[in-house]
mmCIF file of C-alpha atoms in Angstrom:
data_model
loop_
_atom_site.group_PDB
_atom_site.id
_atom_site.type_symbol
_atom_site.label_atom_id
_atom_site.label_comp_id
_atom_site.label_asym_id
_atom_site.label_seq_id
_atom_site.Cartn_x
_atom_site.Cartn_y
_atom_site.Cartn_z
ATOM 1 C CA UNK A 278 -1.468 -14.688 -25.345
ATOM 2 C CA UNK A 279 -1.322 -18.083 -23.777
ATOM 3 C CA UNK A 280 2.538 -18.334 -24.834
ATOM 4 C CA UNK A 281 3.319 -15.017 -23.043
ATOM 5 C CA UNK A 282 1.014 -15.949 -19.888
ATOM 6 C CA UNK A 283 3.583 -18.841 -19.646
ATOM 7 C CA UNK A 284 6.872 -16.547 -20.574
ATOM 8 C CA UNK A 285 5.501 -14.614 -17.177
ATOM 9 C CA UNK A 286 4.702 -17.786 -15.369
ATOM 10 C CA UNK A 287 8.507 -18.940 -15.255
ATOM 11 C CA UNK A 288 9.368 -20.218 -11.797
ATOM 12 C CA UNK A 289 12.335 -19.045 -9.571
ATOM 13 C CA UNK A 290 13.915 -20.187 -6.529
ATOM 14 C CA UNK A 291 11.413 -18.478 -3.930
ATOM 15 C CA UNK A 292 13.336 -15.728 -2.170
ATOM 16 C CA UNK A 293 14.388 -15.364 1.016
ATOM 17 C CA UNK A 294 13.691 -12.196 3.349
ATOM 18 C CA UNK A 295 17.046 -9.839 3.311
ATOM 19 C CA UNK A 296 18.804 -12.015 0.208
ATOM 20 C CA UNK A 297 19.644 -10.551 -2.726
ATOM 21 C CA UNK A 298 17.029 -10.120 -4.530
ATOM 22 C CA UNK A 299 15.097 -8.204 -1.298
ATOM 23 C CA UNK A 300 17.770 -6.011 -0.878
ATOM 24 C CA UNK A 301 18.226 -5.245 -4.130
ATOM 25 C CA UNK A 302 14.695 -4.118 -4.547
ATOM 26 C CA UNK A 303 14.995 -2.642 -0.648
ATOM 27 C CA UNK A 304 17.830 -0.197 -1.832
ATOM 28 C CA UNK A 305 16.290 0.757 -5.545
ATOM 29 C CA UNK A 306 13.622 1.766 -3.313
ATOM 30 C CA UNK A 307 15.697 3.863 -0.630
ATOM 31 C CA UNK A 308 17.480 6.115 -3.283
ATOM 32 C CA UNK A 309 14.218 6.554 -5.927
ATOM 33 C CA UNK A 310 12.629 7.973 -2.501
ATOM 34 C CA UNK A 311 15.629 9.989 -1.760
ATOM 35 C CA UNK A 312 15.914 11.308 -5.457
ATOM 36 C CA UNK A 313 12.587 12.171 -5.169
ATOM 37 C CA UNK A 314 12.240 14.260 -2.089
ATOM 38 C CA UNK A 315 15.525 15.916 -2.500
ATOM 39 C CA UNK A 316 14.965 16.858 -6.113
ATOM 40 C CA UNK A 317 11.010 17.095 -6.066
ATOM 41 C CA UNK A 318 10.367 18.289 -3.148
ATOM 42 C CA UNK A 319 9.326 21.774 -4.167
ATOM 43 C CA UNK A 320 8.499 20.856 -7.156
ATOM 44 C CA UNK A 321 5.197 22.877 -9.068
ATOM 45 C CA UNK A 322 1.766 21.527 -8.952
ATOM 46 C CA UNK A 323 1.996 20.250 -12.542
ATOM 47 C CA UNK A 324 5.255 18.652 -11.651
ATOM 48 C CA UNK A 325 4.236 17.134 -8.607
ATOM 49 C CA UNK A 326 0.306 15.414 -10.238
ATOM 50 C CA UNK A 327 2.893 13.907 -13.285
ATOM 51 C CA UNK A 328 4.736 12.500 -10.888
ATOM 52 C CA UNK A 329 1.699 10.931 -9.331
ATOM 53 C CA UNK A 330 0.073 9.737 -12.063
ATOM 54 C CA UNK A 331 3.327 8.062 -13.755
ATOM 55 C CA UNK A 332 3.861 6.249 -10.633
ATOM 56 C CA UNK A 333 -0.151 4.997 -10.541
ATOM 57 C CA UNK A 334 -0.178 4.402 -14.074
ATOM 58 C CA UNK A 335 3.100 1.502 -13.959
ATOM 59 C CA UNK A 336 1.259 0.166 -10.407
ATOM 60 C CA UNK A 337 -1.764 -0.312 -12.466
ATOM 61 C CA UNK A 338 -0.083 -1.987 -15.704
ATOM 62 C CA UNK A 339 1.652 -4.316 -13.512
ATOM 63 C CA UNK A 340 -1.556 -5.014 -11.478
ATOM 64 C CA UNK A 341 -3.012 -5.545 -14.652
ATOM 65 C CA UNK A 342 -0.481 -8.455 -15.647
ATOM 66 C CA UNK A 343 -0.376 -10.325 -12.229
ATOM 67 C CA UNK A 344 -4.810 -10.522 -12.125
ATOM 68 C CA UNK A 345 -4.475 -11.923 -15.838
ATOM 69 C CA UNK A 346 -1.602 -14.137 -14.634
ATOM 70 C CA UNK A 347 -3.355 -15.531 -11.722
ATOM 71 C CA UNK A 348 -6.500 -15.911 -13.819
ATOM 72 C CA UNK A 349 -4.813 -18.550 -15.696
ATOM 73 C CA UNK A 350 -3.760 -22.323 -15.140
ATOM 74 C CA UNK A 351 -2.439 -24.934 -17.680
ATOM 75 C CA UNK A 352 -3.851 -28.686 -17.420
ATOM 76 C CA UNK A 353 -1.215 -31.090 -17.894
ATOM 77 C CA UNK A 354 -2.308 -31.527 -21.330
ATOM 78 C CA UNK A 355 -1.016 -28.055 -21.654
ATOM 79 C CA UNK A 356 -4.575 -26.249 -22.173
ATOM 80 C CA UNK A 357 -5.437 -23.452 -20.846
ATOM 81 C CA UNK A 358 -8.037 -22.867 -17.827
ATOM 82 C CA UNK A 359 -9.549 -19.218 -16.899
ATOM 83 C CA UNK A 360 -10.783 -18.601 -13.721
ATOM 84 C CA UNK A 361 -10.929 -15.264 -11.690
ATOM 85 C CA UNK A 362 -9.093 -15.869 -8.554
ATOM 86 C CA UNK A 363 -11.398 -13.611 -5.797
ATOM 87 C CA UNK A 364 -9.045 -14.236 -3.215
ATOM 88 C CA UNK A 365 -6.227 -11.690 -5.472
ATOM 89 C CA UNK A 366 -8.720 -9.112 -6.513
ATOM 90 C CA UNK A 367 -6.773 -5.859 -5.258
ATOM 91 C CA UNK A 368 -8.210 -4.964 -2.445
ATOM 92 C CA UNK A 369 -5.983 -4.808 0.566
ATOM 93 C CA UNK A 370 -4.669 -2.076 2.452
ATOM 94 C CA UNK A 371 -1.779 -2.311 -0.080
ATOM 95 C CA UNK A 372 -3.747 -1.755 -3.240
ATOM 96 C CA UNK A 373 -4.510 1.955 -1.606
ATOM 97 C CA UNK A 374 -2.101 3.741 -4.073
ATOM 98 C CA UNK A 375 -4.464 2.114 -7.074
ATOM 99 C CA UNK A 376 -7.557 3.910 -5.924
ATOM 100 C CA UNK A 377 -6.384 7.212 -4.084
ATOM 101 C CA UNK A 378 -3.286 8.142 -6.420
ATOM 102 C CA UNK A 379 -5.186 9.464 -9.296
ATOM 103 C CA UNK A 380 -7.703 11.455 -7.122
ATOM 104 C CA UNK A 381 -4.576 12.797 -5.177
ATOM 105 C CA UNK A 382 -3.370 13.945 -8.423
ATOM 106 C CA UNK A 383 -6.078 15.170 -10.093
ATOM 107 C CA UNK A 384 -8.236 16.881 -7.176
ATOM 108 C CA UNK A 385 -8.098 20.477 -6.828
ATOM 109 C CA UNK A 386 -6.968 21.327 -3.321
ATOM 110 C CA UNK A 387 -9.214 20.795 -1.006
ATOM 111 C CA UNK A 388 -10.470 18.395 2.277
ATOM 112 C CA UNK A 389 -11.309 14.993 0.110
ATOM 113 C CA UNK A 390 -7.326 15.193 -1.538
ATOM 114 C CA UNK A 391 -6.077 16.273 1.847
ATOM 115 C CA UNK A 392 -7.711 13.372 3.525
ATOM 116 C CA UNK A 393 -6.301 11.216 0.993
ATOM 117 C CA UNK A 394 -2.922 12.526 1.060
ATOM 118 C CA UNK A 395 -2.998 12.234 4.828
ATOM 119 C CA UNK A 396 -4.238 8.488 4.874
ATOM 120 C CA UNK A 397 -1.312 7.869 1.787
ATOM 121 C CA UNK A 398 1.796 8.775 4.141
ATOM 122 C CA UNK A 399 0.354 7.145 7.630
ATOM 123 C CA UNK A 400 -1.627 4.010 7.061
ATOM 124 C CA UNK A 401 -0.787 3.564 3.234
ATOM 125 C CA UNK A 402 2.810 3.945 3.915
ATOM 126 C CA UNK A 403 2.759 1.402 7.136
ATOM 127 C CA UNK A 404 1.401 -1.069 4.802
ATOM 128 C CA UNK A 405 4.233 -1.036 2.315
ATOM 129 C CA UNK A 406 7.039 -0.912 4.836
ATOM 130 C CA UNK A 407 5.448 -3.677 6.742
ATOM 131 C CA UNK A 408 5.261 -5.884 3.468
ATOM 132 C CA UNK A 409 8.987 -4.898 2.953
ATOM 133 C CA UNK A 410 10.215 -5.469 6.152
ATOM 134 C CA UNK A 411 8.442 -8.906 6.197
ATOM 135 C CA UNK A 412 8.393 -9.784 2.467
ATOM 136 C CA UNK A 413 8.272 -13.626 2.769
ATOM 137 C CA UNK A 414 4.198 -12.619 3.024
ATOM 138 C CA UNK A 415 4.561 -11.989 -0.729
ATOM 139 C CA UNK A 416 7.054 -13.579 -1.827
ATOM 140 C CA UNK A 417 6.454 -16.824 -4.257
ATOM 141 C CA UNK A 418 8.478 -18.842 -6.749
ATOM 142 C CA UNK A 419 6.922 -17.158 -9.801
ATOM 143 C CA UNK A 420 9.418 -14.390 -11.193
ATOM 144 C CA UNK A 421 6.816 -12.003 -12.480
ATOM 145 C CA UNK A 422 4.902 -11.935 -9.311
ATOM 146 C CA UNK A 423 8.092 -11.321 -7.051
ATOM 147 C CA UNK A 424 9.186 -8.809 -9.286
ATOM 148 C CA UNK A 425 5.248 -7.334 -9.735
ATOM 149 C CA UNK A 426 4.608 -7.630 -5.623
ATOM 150 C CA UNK A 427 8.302 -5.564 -4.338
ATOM 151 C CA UNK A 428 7.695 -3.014 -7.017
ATOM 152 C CA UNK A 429 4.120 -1.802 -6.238
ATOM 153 C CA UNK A 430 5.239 -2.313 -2.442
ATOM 154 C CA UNK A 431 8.287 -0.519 -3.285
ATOM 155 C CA UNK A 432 6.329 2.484 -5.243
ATOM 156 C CA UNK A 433 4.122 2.014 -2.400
ATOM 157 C CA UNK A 434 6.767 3.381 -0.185
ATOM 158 C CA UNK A 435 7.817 6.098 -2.430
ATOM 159 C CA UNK A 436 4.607 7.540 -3.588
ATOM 160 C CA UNK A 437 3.817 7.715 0.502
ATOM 161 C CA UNK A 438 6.616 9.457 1.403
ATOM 162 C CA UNK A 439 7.134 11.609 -1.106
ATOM 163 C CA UNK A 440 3.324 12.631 -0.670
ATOM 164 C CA UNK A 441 3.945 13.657 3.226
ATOM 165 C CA UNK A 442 7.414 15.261 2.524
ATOM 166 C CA UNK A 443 5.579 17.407 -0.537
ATOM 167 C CA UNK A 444 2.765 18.335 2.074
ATOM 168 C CA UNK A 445 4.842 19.410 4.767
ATOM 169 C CA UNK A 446 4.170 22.452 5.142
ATOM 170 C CA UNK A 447 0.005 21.958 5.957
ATOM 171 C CA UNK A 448 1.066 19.066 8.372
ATOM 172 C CA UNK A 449 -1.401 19.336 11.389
ATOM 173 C CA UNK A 450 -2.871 16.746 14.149
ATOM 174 C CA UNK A 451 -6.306 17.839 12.167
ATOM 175 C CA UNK A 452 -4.525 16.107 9.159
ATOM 176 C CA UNK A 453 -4.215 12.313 11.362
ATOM 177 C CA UNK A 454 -7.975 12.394 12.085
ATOM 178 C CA UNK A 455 -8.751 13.020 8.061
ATOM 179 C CA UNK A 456 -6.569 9.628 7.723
ATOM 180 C CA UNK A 457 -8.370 7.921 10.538
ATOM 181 C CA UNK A 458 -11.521 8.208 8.992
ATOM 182 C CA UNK A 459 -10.206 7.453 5.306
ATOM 183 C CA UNK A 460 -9.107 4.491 7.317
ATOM 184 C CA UNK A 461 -11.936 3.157 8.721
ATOM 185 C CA UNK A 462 -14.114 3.647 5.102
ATOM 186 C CA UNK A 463 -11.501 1.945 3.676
ATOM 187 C CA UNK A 464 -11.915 -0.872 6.775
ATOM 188 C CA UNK A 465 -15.806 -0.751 6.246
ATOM 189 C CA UNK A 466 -15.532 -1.427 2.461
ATOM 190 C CA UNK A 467 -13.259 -4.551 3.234
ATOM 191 C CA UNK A 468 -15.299 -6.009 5.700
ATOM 192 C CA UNK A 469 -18.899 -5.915 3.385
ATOM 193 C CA UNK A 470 -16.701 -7.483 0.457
ATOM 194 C CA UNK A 471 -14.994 -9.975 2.602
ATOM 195 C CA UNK A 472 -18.631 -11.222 3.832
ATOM 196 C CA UNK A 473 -20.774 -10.731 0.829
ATOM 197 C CA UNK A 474 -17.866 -12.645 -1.544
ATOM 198 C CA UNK A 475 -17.650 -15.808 1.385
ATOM 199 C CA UNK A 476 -21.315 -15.950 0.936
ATOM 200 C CA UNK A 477 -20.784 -15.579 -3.023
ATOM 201 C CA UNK A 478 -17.894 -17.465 -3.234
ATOM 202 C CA UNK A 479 -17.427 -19.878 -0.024
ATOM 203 C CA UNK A 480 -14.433 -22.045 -1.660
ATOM 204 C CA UNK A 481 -11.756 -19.037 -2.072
ATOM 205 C CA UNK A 482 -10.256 -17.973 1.115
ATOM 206 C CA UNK A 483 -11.075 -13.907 0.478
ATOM 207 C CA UNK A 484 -9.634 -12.009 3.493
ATOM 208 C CA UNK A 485 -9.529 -8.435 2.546
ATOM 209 C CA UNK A 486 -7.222 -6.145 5.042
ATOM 210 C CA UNK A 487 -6.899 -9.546 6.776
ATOM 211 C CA UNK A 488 -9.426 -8.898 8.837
ATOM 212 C CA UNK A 489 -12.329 -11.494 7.664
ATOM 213 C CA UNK A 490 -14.442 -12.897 10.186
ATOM 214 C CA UNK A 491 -14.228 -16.131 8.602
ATOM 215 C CA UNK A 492 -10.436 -16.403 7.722
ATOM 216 C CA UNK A 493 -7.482 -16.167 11.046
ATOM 217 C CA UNK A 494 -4.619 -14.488 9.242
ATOM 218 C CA UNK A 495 -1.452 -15.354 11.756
ATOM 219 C CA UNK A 496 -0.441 -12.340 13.276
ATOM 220 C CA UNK A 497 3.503 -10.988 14.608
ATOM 221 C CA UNK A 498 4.272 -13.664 17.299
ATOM 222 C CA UNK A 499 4.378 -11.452 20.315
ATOM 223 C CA UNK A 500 0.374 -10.685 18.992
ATOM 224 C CA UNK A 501 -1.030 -14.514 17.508
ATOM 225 C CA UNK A 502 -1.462 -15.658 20.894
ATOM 226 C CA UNK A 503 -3.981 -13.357 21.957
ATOM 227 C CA UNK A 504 -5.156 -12.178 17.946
ATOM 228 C CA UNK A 505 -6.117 -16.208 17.716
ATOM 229 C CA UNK A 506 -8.189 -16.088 20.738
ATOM 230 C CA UNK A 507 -10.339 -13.193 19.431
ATOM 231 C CA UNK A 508 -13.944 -13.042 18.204
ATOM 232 C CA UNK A 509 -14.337 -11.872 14.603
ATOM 233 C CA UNK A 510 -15.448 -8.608 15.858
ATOM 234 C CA UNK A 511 -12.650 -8.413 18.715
ATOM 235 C CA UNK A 512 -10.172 -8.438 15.617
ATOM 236 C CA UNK A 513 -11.318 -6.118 13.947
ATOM 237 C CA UNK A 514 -11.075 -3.777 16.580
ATOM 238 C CA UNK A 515 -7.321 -5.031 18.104
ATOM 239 C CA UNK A 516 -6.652 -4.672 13.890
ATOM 240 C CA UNK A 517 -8.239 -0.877 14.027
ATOM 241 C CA UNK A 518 -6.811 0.147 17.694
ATOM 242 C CA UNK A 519 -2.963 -1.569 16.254
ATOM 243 C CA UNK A 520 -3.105 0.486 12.870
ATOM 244 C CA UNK A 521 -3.673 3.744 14.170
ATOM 245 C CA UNK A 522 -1.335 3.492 16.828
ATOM 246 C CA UNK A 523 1.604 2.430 14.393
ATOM 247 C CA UNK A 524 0.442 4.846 11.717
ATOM 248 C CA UNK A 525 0.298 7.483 14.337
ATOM 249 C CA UNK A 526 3.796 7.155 15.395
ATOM 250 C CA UNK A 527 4.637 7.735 11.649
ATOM 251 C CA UNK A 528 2.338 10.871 11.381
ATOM 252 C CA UNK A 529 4.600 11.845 14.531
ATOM 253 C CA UNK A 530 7.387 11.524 12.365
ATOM 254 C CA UNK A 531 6.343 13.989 9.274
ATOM 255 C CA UNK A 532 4.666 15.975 11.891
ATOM 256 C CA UNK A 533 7.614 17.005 14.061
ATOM 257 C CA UNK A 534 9.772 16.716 10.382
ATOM 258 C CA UNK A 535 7.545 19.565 8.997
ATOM 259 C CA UNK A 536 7.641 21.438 12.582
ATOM 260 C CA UNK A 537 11.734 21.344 12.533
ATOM 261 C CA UNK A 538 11.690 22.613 8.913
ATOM 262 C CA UNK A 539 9.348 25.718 9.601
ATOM 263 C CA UNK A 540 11.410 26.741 12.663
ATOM 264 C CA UNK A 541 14.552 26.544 10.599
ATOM 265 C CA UNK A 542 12.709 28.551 7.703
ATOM 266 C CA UNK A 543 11.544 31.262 10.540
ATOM 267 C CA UNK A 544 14.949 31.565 11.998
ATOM 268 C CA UNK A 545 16.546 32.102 9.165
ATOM 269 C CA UNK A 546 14.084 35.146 7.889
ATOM 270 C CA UNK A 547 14.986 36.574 11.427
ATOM 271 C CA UNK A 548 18.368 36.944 11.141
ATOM 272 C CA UNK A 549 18.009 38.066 7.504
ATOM 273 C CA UNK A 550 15.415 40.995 8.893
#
């Protein structure tokens, strides 16, 4: 175990935003979520959960190896020291797909799977295309962990997509507030573990959704003026108001997508009548 902890631990040349190894993973990424929407689009319900659940099941392997990886250090003597690293447990807006992918798959129909699907292609979605867009957030000098970090960000982005273009057809504003409040749960559930773990665990720096009252996460420059300024509670608020605007302006996106589709599709059986 210990020898293949430090066969995954084997250090790279930490990479740069838009080189080669960020655009590789950037266009992997563009034409798995073009395959997928083109091909599977339509696809059957049994189809469509597989599809789900194959995608959760490699985010959650790979998840898997980076907490054991981060879990352990070597001394200088070369032994091995296990400790739990808090600060890594996934729980950020990113680690969404972990948690809502199986119940998206394995729900029958109904408001708790729509709610889920809806919060998976707005707020879900913004994450990973933030991350990729910005990847020097992520990025490290440990192979594993670059490769681990742009391919649940990158299956992230896929899973997202392809859940709003599969769902097109039941797109409504109705569907934005279900994500809204999915959002804020998931908001509320990162806020009690980033304050009961400081008070638990005062020497990791555990900032959940980046949003801890205890940790200043810099913000995009045109926002760390004013985000450094801010209370703990005034954050959490500019961090609520900011996500929902962004992730509404993608909802826009699928929403007028979906609206374009159905007039084609009503068009068409007119001039076949």
């Amino acid at each position: 175990m210990e020898k293949l902890i430090r066969l995954l631990q084997t250090h790279m040349e930490e990479p740069k935003p838009f080189g080669a190894f960020h655009l590789t993973a950037l266009a992997i990424v563009v034409v798995l979520t073009v395959l997928l929407c083109v091909f599977f689009r339509n696809a059957d319900a049994t189809t469509y959960r597989n599809i789900l659940i194959s995608i959760w099941a490699i985010m959650f392997v790979m998840e898997g190896v980076r907490q054991l990886i981060l879990s352990c250090t070597f001394t200088p003597e070369g032994k091995a020291v296990w400790a739990y690293q808090w600060h890594a447990f996934p729980l950020q807006l990113c680690d969404s797909p972990l948690y809502i992918l199986l119940p998206i798959a394995l729900l029958k129909d109904g408001k708790l799977r729509t709610a889920l699907s809806s919060y998976a292609f707005t707020y879900v979605l913004l994450g990973g295309m933030a991350t990729y867009i910005a990847p020097d957030s992520i990025s490290t000098t440990v192979v594993y962990l670059n490769v681990q970090t742009l391919a649940h960000h990158g299956f992230q982005i896929i899973s997202c997509i392809f859940i709003g273009v599969y769902n097109r057809k039941s797109i409504c504003f109705r569907r934005f507030l279900d994500a809204f409040i999915v959002f804020i749960i998931a908001v509320c559930i990162a806020t009690v573990f980033n304050v009961v773990m400081h008070h638990v665990i005062p020497d990791q720096v555990i900032n959940m959704f980046y949003i801890s009252p205890y940790f200043l996460k810099t913000a995009p420059l045109i926002f760390n003026a004013a985000w450094s300024k801010m209370s703990g509670i005034g954050r959490l608020f500019f961090y609520i108001g900011g996500m929902t605007g962004i992730a509404f302006i993608i909802f826009m996106v699928f929403y007028l997508f979906a609206r374009l589709i159905r007039r084609k599709q009503r068009k068409a059986t007119a001039q076949a009548a």
